[in-house]
mmCIF file of C-alpha atoms in Angstrom:
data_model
loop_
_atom_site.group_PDB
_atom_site.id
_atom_site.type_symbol
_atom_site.label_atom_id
_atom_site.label_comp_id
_atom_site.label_asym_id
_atom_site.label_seq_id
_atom_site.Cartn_x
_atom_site.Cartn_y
_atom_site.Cartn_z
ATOM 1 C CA UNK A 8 3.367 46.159 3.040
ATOM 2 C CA UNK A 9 3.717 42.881 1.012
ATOM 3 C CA UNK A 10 2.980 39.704 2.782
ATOM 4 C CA UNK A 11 4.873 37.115 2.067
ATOM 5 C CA UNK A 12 3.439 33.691 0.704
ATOM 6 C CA UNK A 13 2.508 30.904 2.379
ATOM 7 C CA UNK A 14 4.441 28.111 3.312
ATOM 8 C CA UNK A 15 4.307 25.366 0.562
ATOM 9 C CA UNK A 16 4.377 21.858 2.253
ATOM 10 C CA UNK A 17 4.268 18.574 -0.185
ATOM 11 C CA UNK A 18 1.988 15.909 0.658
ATOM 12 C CA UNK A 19 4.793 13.592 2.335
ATOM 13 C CA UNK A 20 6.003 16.794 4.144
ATOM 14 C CA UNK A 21 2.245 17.239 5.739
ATOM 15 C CA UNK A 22 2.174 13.273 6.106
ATOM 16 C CA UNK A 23 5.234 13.313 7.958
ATOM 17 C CA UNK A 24 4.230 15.992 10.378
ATOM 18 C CA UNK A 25 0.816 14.208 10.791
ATOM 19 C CA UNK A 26 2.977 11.037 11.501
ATOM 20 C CA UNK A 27 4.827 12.604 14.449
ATOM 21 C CA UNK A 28 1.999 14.893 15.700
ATOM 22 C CA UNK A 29 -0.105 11.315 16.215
ATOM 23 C CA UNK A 30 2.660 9.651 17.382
ATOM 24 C CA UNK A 31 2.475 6.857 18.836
ATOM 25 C CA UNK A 32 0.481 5.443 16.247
ATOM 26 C CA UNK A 33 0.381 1.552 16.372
ATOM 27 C CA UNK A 34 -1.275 0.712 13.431
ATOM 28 C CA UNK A 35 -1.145 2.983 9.555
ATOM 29 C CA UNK A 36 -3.397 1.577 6.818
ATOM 30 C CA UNK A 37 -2.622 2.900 3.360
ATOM 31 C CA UNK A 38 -4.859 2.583 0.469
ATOM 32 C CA UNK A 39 -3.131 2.698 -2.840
ATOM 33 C CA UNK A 40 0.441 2.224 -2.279
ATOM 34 C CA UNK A 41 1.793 2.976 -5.514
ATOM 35 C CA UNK A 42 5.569 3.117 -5.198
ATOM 36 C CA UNK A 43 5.419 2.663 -1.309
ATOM 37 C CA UNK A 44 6.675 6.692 -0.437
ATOM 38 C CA UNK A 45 4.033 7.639 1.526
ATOM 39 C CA UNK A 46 4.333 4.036 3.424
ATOM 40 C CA UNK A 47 7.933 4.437 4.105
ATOM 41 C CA UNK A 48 6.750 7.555 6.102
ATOM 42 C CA UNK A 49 5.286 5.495 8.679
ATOM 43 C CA UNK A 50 8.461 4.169 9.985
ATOM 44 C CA UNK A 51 7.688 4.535 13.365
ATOM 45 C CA UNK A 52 4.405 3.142 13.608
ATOM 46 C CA UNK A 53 3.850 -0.731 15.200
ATOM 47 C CA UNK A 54 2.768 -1.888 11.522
ATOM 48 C CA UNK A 55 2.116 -0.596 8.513
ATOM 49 C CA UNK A 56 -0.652 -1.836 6.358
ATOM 50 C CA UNK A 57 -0.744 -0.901 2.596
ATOM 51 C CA UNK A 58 -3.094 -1.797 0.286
ATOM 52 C CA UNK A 59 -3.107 -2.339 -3.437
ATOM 53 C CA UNK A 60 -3.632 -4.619 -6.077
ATOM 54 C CA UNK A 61 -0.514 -3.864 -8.379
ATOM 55 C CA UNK A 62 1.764 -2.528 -5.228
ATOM 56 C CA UNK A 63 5.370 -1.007 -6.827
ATOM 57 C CA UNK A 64 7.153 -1.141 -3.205
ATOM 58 C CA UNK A 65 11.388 -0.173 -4.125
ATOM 59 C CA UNK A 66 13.593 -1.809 -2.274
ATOM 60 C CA UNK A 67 14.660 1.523 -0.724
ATOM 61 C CA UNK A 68 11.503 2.321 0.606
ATOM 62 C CA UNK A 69 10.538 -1.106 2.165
ATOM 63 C CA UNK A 70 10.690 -0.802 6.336
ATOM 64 C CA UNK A 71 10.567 -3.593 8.737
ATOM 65 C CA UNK A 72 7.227 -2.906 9.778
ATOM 66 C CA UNK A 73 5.508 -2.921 6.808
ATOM 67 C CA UNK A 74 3.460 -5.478 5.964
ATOM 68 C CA UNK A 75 2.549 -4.717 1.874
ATOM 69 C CA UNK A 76 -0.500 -7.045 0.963
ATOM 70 C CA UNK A 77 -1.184 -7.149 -2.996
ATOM 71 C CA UNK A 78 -4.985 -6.911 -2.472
ATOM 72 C CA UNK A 79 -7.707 -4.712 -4.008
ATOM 73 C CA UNK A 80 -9.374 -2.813 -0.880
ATOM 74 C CA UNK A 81 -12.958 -4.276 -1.546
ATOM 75 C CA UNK A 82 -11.508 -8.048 -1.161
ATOM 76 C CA UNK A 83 -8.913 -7.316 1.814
ATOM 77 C CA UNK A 84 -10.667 -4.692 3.912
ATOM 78 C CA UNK A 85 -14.248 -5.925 2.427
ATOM 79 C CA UNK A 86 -13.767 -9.381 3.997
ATOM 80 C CA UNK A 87 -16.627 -9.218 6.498
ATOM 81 C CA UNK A 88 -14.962 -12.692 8.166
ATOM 82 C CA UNK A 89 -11.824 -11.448 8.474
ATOM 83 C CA UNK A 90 -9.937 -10.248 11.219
ATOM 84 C CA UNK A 91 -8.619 -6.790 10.610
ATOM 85 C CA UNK A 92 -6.419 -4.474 12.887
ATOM 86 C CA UNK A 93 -8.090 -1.431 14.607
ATOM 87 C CA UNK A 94 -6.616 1.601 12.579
ATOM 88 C CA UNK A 95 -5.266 4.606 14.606
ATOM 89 C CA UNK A 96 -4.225 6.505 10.981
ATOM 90 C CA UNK A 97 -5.132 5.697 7.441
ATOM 91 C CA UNK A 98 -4.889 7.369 3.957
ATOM 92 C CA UNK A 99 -6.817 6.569 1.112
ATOM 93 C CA UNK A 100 -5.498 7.130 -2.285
ATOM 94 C CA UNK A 101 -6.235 4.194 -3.912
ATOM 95 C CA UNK A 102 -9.264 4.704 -6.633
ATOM 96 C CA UNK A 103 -9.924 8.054 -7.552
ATOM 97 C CA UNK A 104 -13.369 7.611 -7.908
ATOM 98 C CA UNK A 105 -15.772 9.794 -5.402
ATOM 99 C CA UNK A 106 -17.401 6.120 -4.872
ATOM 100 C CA UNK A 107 -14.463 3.912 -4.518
ATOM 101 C CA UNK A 108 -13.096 6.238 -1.547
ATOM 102 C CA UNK A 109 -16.348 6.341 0.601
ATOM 103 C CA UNK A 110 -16.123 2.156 0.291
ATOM 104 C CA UNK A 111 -12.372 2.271 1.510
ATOM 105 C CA UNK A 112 -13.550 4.977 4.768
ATOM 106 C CA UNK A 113 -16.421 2.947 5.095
ATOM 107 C CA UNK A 114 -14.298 -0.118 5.511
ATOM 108 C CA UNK A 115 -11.466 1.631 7.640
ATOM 109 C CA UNK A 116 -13.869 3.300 10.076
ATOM 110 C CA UNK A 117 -15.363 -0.576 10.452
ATOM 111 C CA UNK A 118 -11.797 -0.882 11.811
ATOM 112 C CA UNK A 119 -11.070 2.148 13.505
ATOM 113 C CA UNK A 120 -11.498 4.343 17.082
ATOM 114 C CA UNK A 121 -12.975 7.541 17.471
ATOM 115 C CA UNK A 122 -9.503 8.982 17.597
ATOM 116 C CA UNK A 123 -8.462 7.272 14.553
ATOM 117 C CA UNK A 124 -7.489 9.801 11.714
ATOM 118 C CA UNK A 125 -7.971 9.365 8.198
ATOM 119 C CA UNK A 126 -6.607 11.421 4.925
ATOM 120 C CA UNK A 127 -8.170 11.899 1.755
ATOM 121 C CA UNK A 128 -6.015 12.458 -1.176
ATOM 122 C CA UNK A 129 -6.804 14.823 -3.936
ATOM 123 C CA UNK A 130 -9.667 16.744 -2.163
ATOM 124 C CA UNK A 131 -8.642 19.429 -3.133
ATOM 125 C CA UNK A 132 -7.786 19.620 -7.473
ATOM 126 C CA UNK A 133 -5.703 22.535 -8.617
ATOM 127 C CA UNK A 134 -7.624 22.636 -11.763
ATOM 128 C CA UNK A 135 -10.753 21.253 -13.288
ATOM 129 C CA UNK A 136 -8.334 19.093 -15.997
ATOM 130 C CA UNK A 137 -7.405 16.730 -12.931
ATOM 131 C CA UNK A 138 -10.907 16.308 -11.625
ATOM 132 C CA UNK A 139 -12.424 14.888 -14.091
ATOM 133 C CA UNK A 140 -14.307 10.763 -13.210
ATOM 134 C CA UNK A 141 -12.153 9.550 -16.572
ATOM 135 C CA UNK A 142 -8.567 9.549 -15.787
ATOM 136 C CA UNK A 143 -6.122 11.932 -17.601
ATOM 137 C CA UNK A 144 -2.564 11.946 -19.230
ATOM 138 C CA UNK A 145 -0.207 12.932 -16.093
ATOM 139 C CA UNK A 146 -1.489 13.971 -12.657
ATOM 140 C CA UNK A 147 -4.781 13.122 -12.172
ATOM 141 C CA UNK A 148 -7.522 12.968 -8.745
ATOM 142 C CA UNK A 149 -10.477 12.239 -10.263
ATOM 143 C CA UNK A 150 -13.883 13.031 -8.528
ATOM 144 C CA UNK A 151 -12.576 12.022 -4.904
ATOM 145 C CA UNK A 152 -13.143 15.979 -3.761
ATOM 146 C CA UNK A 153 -17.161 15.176 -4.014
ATOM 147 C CA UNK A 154 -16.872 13.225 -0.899
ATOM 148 C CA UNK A 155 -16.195 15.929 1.433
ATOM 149 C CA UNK A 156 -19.346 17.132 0.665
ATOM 150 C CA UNK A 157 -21.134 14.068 1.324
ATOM 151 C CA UNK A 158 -19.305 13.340 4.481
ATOM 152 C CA UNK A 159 -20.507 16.918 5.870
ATOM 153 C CA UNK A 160 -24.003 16.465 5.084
ATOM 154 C CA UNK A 161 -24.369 12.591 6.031
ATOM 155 C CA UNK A 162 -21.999 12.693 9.261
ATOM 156 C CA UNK A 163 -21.986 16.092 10.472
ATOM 157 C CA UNK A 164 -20.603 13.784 13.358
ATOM 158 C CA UNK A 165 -17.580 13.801 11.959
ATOM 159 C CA UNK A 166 -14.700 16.706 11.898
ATOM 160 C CA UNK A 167 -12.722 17.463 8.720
ATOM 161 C CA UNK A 168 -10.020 19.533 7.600
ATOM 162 C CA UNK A 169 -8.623 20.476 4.457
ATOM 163 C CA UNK A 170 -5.305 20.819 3.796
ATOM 164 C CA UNK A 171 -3.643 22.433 0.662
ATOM 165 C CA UNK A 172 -0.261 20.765 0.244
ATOM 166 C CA UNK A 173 1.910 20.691 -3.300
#
């Protein structure tokens, strides 16, 4: 007997489904907002935070509750004087640089509960063209998938998941 494959979810299928399995999630932070998809998908959060120092928000995916701020992580999230909102969800995929994303969790968990739930993008690379530390032609997640590895040795405290998604 055959089985038959597994399920293939996208990325804003699985964020969507995280979105409504957390729900009621007052405050999303976003890092790397890119073309503001995966920040529409917080809709029905209290406010949605995103991130990003070249931020290519369409007008079709701007919501009322989003609150865009053109920003590189280090100087918004960074600012030790600043007041930031506690963060119930966040996703980093900003920088795909192993180093860049530990910075952005370290500055979100400054800000967060210990409910709060973060994502990782690109922890998982389909092939070893894509995780390379210099960025490629076309799809690319750098060296971001070392950090899962870190995180389990330095905060065993800490519970993590991986995900495959398309």
């Amino acid at each position: 007997m055959k089985l038959p494959p597994p399920p293939v979810m996208s990325r804003h299928q699985f964020l969507a489904r995280l979105h409504e399995a957390l729900a009621p999630v007052e405050i999303y932070l976003e890092v790397g907002v890119d073309g503001g998809a995966s920040l529409a998908l917080a809709e029905e959060a209290g406010v949605a935070y995103g991130v990003d120092p070249a931020p290519d928000v369409h007008g079709h995916n701007v919501r009322p509750n989003q609150r865009v701020i053109a920003d590189t992580s280090d100087a918004w999230l960074g600012c030790t004087s600043c007041e930031r909102p506690t963060v119930d969800f966040g996703l980093i995929d900003g920088s795909h640089l192993m180093e860049d994303a530990l910075r952005d969790f370290i500055y979100i968990e400054r800000h967060s509960r210990p409910t709060s739930v973060v994502v990782f993008d690109g922890v998982l690379p389909y092939s070893q063209d894509i995780a390379w530390r210099a960025p490629c032609p076309g799809y690319w997640v750098g060296d971001v998938f070392k950090l899962m590895t870190v995180l389990a040795e330095h905060r065993p405290d800490l519970t993590q998941h991986l995900v495959d998604v398309s």
